[in-house]
Coordinates of C-alpha atoms and ligand atoms in Angstrom, one line a residue:
M1 CA 4.8 15.3 -20.4
T2 CA 4.3 11.6 -19.6
L3 CA 3.7 10.1 -16.2
L4 CA 6.8 9.3 -14.2
Q5 CA 7.6 5.6 -14.5
S6 CA 8.6 4.4 -11.0
W7 CA 9.6 1.3 -9.2
R8 CA 9.7 0.4 -5.5
W9 CA 13.2 -0.4 -4.3
Y10 CA 13.6 -1.7 -0.7
G11 CA 17.2 -0.4 -0.5
P12 CA 20.6 -2.0 -0.7
N13 CA 19.3 -5.4 0.6
D14 CA 16.6 -5.6 -2.1
P15 CA 17.4 -8.6 -4.4
V16 CA 16.3 -6.4 -7.3
T17 CA 19.2 -4.0 -8.0
L18 CA 19.1 -0.5 -9.3
Q19 CA 20.7 -1.7 -12.5
D20 CA 17.8 -4.1 -12.9
I21 CA 15.4 -1.3 -12.5
K22 CA 17.1 0.7 -15.1
Q23 CA 16.8 -2.2 -17.5
A24 CA 13.1 -2.3 -16.7
G25 CA 12.9 1.3 -17.9
A26 CA 11.8 3.0 -14.7
T27 CA 13.5 6.3 -13.8
G28 CA 11.8 7.2 -10.6
I29 CA 12.6 5.3 -7.4
V30 CA 10.2 4.7 -4.6
S31 CA 12.1 4.0 -1.5
A32 CA 12.1 4.2 2.3
L33 CA 14.5 3.8 5.2
H34 CA 12.9 0.5 6.3
H35 CA 15.6 -0.1 8.8
V36 CA 14.7 2.9 10.9
P37 CA 12.3 1.8 13.6
H38 CA 8.8 3.0 13.2
G39 CA 8.3 6.4 14.7
A40 CA 12.0 7.4 15.0
V41 CA 13.3 10.5 13.2
W42 CA 14.8 9.9 9.8
Q43 CA 18.2 11.5 10.1
L44 CA 19.5 13.8 7.4
E45 CA 22.7 11.7 6.8
E46 CA 20.7 8.5 6.3
I47 CA 18.4 10.1 3.8
Q48 CA 21.3 11.7 2.0
E49 CA 23.1 8.4 1.9
R50 CA 20.1 6.6 0.3
K51 CA 19.7 9.5 -2.1
R52 CA 23.3 9.3 -3.1
I53 CA 23.1 5.6 -3.9
I54 CA 20.1 6.1 -6.1
E55 CA 21.5 9.0 -7.9
E56 CA 24.9 7.3 -8.5
A57 CA 23.0 4.7 -10.4
G58 CA 21.5 7.5 -12.6
L59 CA 18.1 7.3 -11.1
T60 CA 16.0 9.8 -9.0
W61 CA 14.3 9.2 -5.7
A62 CA 10.9 10.3 -6.7
V63 CA 8.6 9.1 -3.8
V64 CA 9.2 8.2 -0.2
E65 CA 7.0 5.2 0.5
S66 CA 6.3 5.0 3.4
V67 CA 7.1 7.2 6.3
P68 CA 5.2 4.9 8.6
V69 CA 2.7 6.5 11.0
H70 CA 3.4 5.1 14.5
E71 CA 0.6 3.3 16.2
A72 CA 0.7 6.0 19.0
I73 CA -0.6 8.5 16.4
K74 CA -3.1 6.1 14.9
T75 CA -4.5 5.4 18.3
R76 CA -3.7 8.8 19.6
N77 CA -2.4 7.5 22.9
A78 CA -0.2 9.3 25.5
D79 CA 2.9 9.3 23.3
C80 CA 1.1 10.8 20.3
E81 CA 2.6 14.3 20.5
L82 CA 6.2 12.9 20.7
Y83 CA 5.7 10.9 17.6
L84 CA 4.0 13.7 15.7
E85 CA 7.1 15.9 16.4
N86 CA 9.3 13.1 15.2
Y87 CA 7.2 12.8 12.0
R88 CA 7.4 16.6 11.4
Q89 CA 11.2 16.4 11.8
S90 CA 11.4 13.5 9.4
L91 CA 9.4 15.5 6.9
R92 CA 11.7 18.5 7.3
N93 CA 14.8 16.4 6.8
L94 CA 13.3 14.8 3.7
A95 CA 12.4 18.2 2.3
A96 CA 16.0 19.4 3.0
C97 CA 17.1 16.6 0.6
G98 CA 14.6 17.6 -2.0
L99 CA 12.2 14.8 -1.3
K100 CA 8.7 16.1 -1.5
T101 CA 6.2 13.3 -2.2
V102 CA 5.5 11.1 0.8
C103 CA 3.2 8.0 1.0
Y104 CA 1.8 6.6 4.2
N105 CA -1.2 4.5 5.3
F106 CA -3.5 4.7 8.2
M107 CA -4.4 1.0 8.4
P108 CA -4.6 -0.2 12.0
V109 CA -1.6 -2.5 12.9
L110 CA -1.3 -4.4 9.7
D111 CA -0.3 -3.2 6.2
W112 CA -1.7 -5.2 3.3
T113 CA -3.3 -8.5 4.1
R114 CA -3.3 -11.7 2.0
T115 CA -3.8 -15.3 2.9
N116 CA -1.6 -16.9 0.2
L117 CA 1.6 -15.4 -1.3
E118 CA 2.0 -18.0 -4.0
L119 CA -1.2 -18.8 -5.6
E120 CA -0.3 -20.7 -8.7
L121 CA -1.9 -19.4 -11.9
E122 CA -2.7 -21.5 -14.9
N123 CA 0.5 -20.4 -16.6
G124 CA 2.7 -21.4 -13.7
A125 CA 3.3 -17.9 -12.4
K126 CA 2.5 -17.1 -8.8
A127 CA 0.3 -14.3 -7.5
L128 CA -0.9 -12.9 -4.1
Y129 CA -4.3 -14.1 -3.0
F130 CA -6.9 -13.2 -0.5
D131 CA -9.5 -15.8 0.6
W132 CA -12.3 -15.1 3.1
A133 CA -12.4 -18.7 4.4
D134 CA -8.7 -18.7 5.0
L135 CA -9.0 -15.4 6.9
A136 CA -11.8 -16.9 8.9
V137 CA -9.6 -20.0 9.7
F138 CA -7.0 -17.6 11.0
D139 CA -9.5 -15.5 12.9
L140 CA -11.5 -18.3 14.5
F141 CA -8.8 -20.9 15.1
I142 CA -5.5 -19.2 15.3
L143 CA -6.2 -15.7 16.7
K144 CA -9.4 -17.0 18.4
R145 CA -10.9 -13.6 18.4
A146 CA -14.0 -13.2 20.6
G147 CA -17.1 -12.8 18.5
A148 CA -15.3 -13.3 15.2
E149 CA -17.9 -15.7 13.8
Q150 CA -20.4 -12.9 13.5
D151 CA -18.2 -11.0 11.1
Y152 CA -18.4 -13.7 8.4
A153 CA -21.2 -15.0 6.2
P154 CA -22.5 -18.4 7.6
A155 CA -21.2 -20.1 4.4
I156 CA -17.7 -18.8 5.0
V157 CA -17.8 -20.0 8.6
A158 CA -18.8 -23.4 7.5
K159 CA -16.1 -23.5 4.9
A160 CA -13.5 -22.3 7.4
K161 CA -14.5 -25.0 9.9
E162 CA -14.1 -27.7 7.3
R163 CA -10.9 -26.3 6.0
H164 CA -9.5 -26.1 9.6
K165 CA -10.2 -29.8 10.1
Q166 CA -8.2 -30.6 7.0
S167 CA -5.3 -28.3 7.8
S168 CA -2.0 -29.6 9.1
E169 CA 0.1 -27.8 11.7
T170 CA 2.3 -26.6 8.9
D171 CA -0.6 -25.2 7.0
L172 CA -1.8 -23.2 10.0
K173 CA 1.7 -22.0 10.8
R174 CA 2.0 -20.8 7.2
L175 CA -1.3 -18.9 7.4
H176 CA -0.2 -17.4 10.7
D177 CA 3.0 -16.2 9.3
I178 CA 1.5 -14.8 6.1
I179 CA -1.1 -12.7 7.9
L180 CA 1.2 -11.4 10.5
M181 CA 3.9 -10.6 8.0
G182 CA 5.1 -7.0 7.7
V183 CA 6.8 -5.0 5.1
P184 CA 10.2 -6.7 4.3
T185 CA 12.9 -5.8 6.8
E186 CA 10.3 -4.1 9.1
G187 CA 9.4 -7.3 10.8
S188 CA 6.2 -9.1 11.8
I189 CA 3.9 -8.7 14.8
T190 CA 2.8 -11.4 17.2
L191 CA -0.7 -12.8 17.9
E192 CA -0.6 -11.2 21.3
Q193 CA 0.2 -7.7 19.9
L194 CA -2.6 -8.1 17.3
T195 CA -5.1 -9.1 20.0
D196 CA -4.2 -6.1 22.1
S197 CA -4.5 -3.8 19.2
I198 CA -7.9 -5.1 18.2
E199 CA -9.1 -4.3 21.7
I200 CA -7.7 -0.8 21.5
Y201 CA -9.2 -0.1 18.1
K202 CA -12.6 -1.5 19.2
N203 CA -12.8 1.5 21.6
I204 CA -11.6 3.9 18.9
G205 CA -14.1 2.7 16.3
H206 CA -14.6 4.1 12.8
A207 CA -15.4 7.7 13.7
G208 CA -12.5 7.8 16.2
L209 CA -10.0 6.6 13.7
Q210 CA -11.3 9.2 11.2
E211 CA -10.7 11.8 13.9
N212 CA -7.2 10.5 14.6
L213 CA -6.3 10.7 10.9
A214 CA -7.6 14.3 10.8
Y215 CA -5.6 15.2 13.8
F216 CA -2.5 13.7 12.3
L217 CA -3.0 15.6 9.1
E218 CA -3.7 18.9 10.9
S219 CA -0.6 18.4 12.9
I220 CA 1.7 18.1 9.8
M221 CA 0.0 20.3 7.2
D222 CA 1.9 23.5 8.2
V223 CA 5.2 21.8 7.8
C224 CA 4.1 20.3 4.5
E225 CA 3.0 23.7 3.2
E226 CA 6.2 25.4 4.4
E227 CA 8.4 22.7 2.8
G228 CA 6.4 22.0 -0.3
I229 CA 5.7 18.4 0.6
V230 CA 2.6 16.5 -0.5
M231 CA 1.3 13.6 1.6
T232 CA -0.4 10.7 -0.1
I233 CA -2.5 8.2 1.8
H234 CA -2.5 4.7 0.6
P235 CA -6.0 3.1 0.5
D236 CA -6.8 0.2 2.8
D237 CA -5.8 -3.2 1.4
P238 CA -8.2 -5.0 1.3
P239 CA -10.7 -2.2 1.3
F240 CA -13.0 -3.5 4.0
P241 CA -12.8 -4.2 7.7
I242 CA -10.9 -7.3 8.7
L243 CA -10.3 -9.0 12.1
G244 CA -12.6 -6.4 13.7
L245 CA -10.3 -3.5 12.9
P246 CA -11.9 -0.3 11.6
R247 CA -11.0 0.9 8.1
I248 CA -11.3 4.5 6.9
A249 CA -9.7 4.7 3.5
S250 CA -11.6 2.0 1.6
S251 CA -14.1 3.8 -0.7
K252 CA -14.8 6.9 -2.7
E253 CA -16.7 8.3 0.3
D254 CA -13.8 7.6 2.6
L255 CA -11.3 9.3 0.3
L256 CA -13.6 12.3 -0.3
H257 CA -14.1 12.6 3.5
I258 CA -10.3 12.6 4.0
I259 CA -9.6 15.4 1.5
Q260 CA -12.5 17.5 2.6
R261 CA -12.1 17.1 6.3
V262 CA -8.6 18.6 6.1
D263 CA -9.0 20.6 3.0
R264 CA -5.5 21.6 2.2
K265 CA -3.4 20.9 -0.9
P266 CA -0.7 18.7 0.7
N267 CA -3.4 16.3 1.9
G268 CA -3.3 14.0 -1.0
I269 CA -4.0 10.4 -2.2
C270 CA -1.9 7.6 -3.4
F271 CA -4.3 6.1 -5.9
C272 CA -3.9 2.3 -5.6
T273 CA -6.1 0.6 -8.2
G274 CA -5.5 -2.9 -6.8
S275 CA -6.4 -2.0 -3.3
L276 CA -9.5 -0.1 -4.2
G277 CA -10.4 -2.6 -6.9
A278 CA -10.5 -5.5 -4.5
G279 CA -13.8 -4.1 -3.1
G280 CA -17.0 -4.8 -5.0
H281 CA -18.3 -1.4 -3.9
N282 CA -15.5 0.4 -5.7
N283 CA -15.2 1.6 -9.3
P284 CA -11.7 2.9 -9.6
V285 CA -12.3 5.1 -12.7
E286 CA -15.2 6.8 -10.9
I287 CA -13.1 7.3 -7.8
L288 CA -10.2 8.8 -9.7
K289 CA -12.7 11.2 -11.4
A290 CA -13.8 12.3 -7.9
V291 CA -10.5 12.7 -6.2
G292 CA -8.0 13.1 -9.0
H293 CA -7.2 16.7 -8.2
R294 CA -5.5 15.4 -5.0
V295 CA -3.8 12.3 -6.5
Y296 CA 0.0 12.8 -6.4
F297 CA 1.1 9.2 -6.8
A298 CA -0.4 6.1 -8.3
H299 CA -0.1 2.4 -7.8
L300 CA -1.3 0.5 -10.8
R301 CA -2.2 -3.2 -10.6
N302 CA -5.2 -5.3 -11.2
V303 CA -7.3 -7.9 -9.2
R304 CA -9.9 -10.4 -10.1
K305 CA -12.6 -11.2 -7.6
D306 CA -14.9 -14.2 -7.4
A307 CA -18.5 -14.4 -6.3
E308 CA -17.5 -14.8 -2.6
G309 CA -15.3 -11.7 -2.7
N310 CA -12.0 -13.6 -2.7
F311 CA -9.5 -12.0 -5.1
F312 CA -6.1 -12.6 -6.7
E313 CA -3.7 -10.2 -8.2
S314 CA -4.2 -10.6 -12.0
D315 CA -2.2 -9.3 -14.9
H316 CA -2.0 -5.5 -15.0
L317 CA -4.3 -5.1 -18.0
D318 CA -6.5 -8.0 -17.2
G319 CA -8.9 -8.0 -14.3
D320 CA -11.8 -6.2 -12.7
V321 CA -10.1 -2.8 -12.8
D322 CA -10.7 -1.0 -16.1
M323 CA -7.0 -0.1 -16.5
Y324 CA -7.7 1.6 -19.8
G325 CA -10.3 3.8 -18.1
V326 CA -7.9 4.5 -15.2
M327 CA -5.0 5.3 -17.4
R328 CA -7.1 7.6 -19.6
E329 CA -8.2 9.6 -16.6
L330 CA -4.7 9.7 -15.1
V331 CA -3.2 10.9 -18.4
A332 CA -5.8 13.7 -18.5
I333 CA -5.0 14.7 -14.9
N334 CA -1.3 14.6 -15.6
R335 CA -1.6 17.0 -18.5
E336 CA -2.8 19.7 -16.1
R337 CA 0.2 19.2 -13.8
E338 CA 3.5 21.0 -13.6
Q339 CA 5.2 17.9 -12.2
P340 CA 4.6 14.5 -13.7
I341 CA 2.6 12.1 -11.5
P342 CA 4.8 9.1 -10.5
F343 CA 3.2 5.7 -10.9
R344 CA 4.6 2.3 -10.2
P345 CA 3.4 -1.1 -11.3
D346 CA 2.8 -1.9 -7.6
H347 CA 3.0 -5.7 -7.4
G348 CA 3.7 -8.2 -10.1
H349 CA 3.6 -12.0 -10.6
Q350 CA 6.5 -14.2 -9.6
M351 CA 7.4 -15.7 -13.0
L352 CA 10.1 -17.1 -15.3
D353 CA 13.5 -17.0 -13.6
D354 CA 12.1 -15.3 -10.5
L355 CA 10.3 -18.6 -9.7
H356 CA 13.7 -20.0 -8.7
K357 CA 14.8 -17.0 -6.6
V358 CA 14.1 -15.7 -3.2
T359 CA 12.0 -12.6 -3.8
N360 CA 9.9 -10.2 -1.7
P361 CA 6.2 -11.2 -2.1
G362 CA 4.7 -9.1 -4.9
Y363 CA 8.1 -7.4 -5.6
S364 CA 10.0 -9.8 -7.8
A365 CA 11.6 -8.1 -10.9
I366 CA 10.2 -9.8 -14.0
G367 CA 6.5 -9.6 -13.2
R368 CA 6.7 -5.9 -12.4
L369 CA 8.8 -5.4 -15.5
K370 CA 6.0 -6.9 -17.5
G371 CA 3.4 -4.8 -15.8
L372 CA 5.4 -1.6 -16.3
A373 CA 5.9 -2.4 -20.0
E374 CA 2.2 -3.0 -20.5
L375 CA 1.2 0.2 -18.6
R376 CA 3.8 2.3 -20.5
G377 CA 2.4 1.0 -23.8
L378 CA -1.1 1.8 -22.7
E379 CA -0.2 5.3 -21.8
M380 CA 1.5 5.9 -25.1
G381 CA -1.5 4.5 -27.0
I382 CA -3.8 6.8 -25.1
E383 CA -1.5 9.8 -25.6
R384 CA -1.1 9.2 -29.4
S385 CA -4.7 8.5 -30.1
L386 CA -6.4 11.2 -27.9
Y387 CA -4.0 14.1 -27.9
Ligands
CS2_401 C1 2.1 -1.3 -0.9 C2 1.8 -1.0 0.5 O1 2.9 -3.4 -1.3 C3 1.9 -2.7 -1.2 O2 0.7 -3.0 -1.4 O3 1.3 -0.6 -1.8 O4 2.6 -1.8 1.3 C4 2.1 0.5 0.8 O5 3.5 0.7 0.6 C5 1.8 1.0 2.1 O6 0.5 0.6 2.5 C6 1.8 2.5 2.1 O7 2.0 2.9 3.4
MN402 MN1 -0.6 -0.2 -3.5

């Protein structure tokens, strides 16, 4: 049994069609009802409708990514119980439609963060990029967060000041928009909202956020067990604290803590090599060996870091992540499973014809097609030579 080759599809508005995905060779669809406001119950009819569209194209809806966890749950505020009940109801409705693998994240306020969505590579393709000095420009001069300077190395602060001097209004606006950008169709947040959230999370802190995650998991595990659902937490991206916000899913220790703190089978992990691999403290192969028994979904992509810790998303088989090592381990884990583990190429470069199209950052077709093709070949090579 091979891994399940999957592909994220944003729904009927995604410029990449289900037909395109079939040509790319994926059979599992990773999708979500992005139009449903965060925290609202996913209605049965809506789930059925999305499922129907996917199946009519001859594909299967393999993973729900994501059922977003409302900020009320992450911060455990007064509305928490209401949103937990909504979450449980969404899970029940998904299970009623046969959808049993769910991805989510527990990153405060922002999902993944980059500072440039079109870093031009030597070959002309474009990649997503994270740069510390640019983040510092945002933090110090756009967000103007109190005490921000202390969170950066002096050399980065100096660089940021210099860069800020040379930035035009347009440059700063672009940086502002990129950092505050949300998942396509789910919308962005404002600077004011971000500032308010930073204050709230300052009081919660690292340990508090860990507790809030444990509370969330404990509140949904019975439903998951009853319905046969597995939850997979997506690691923090990037895997270190930014903008003064706490991070609790950034390392091997964090992931072990999560699965041990609520030690029940549905409490699983979405193993994202690109997110984990962006941290110098992480060795993805080692992490997979430690937590593999709870990995029910994988995101495979690569990153290349420089000495300062800036990183860009590199080709799937070429970067700091030992993709051969990861795939070898994943294939071994998959062989012990009854259901194949779904994986998707996560992001890809914007390249070839896609350079002339409007695409979702990281989610253009051709770059992911290339990534998927390489990963599929790698898997087959491992299968044929080792087993
Ligand atoms: C995704 C995340 O594009 C990506 O990097 O892996 O947006 C992911 O869907 C969420 O963090 C999971 O909740
Ligand atoms: Mn990912």
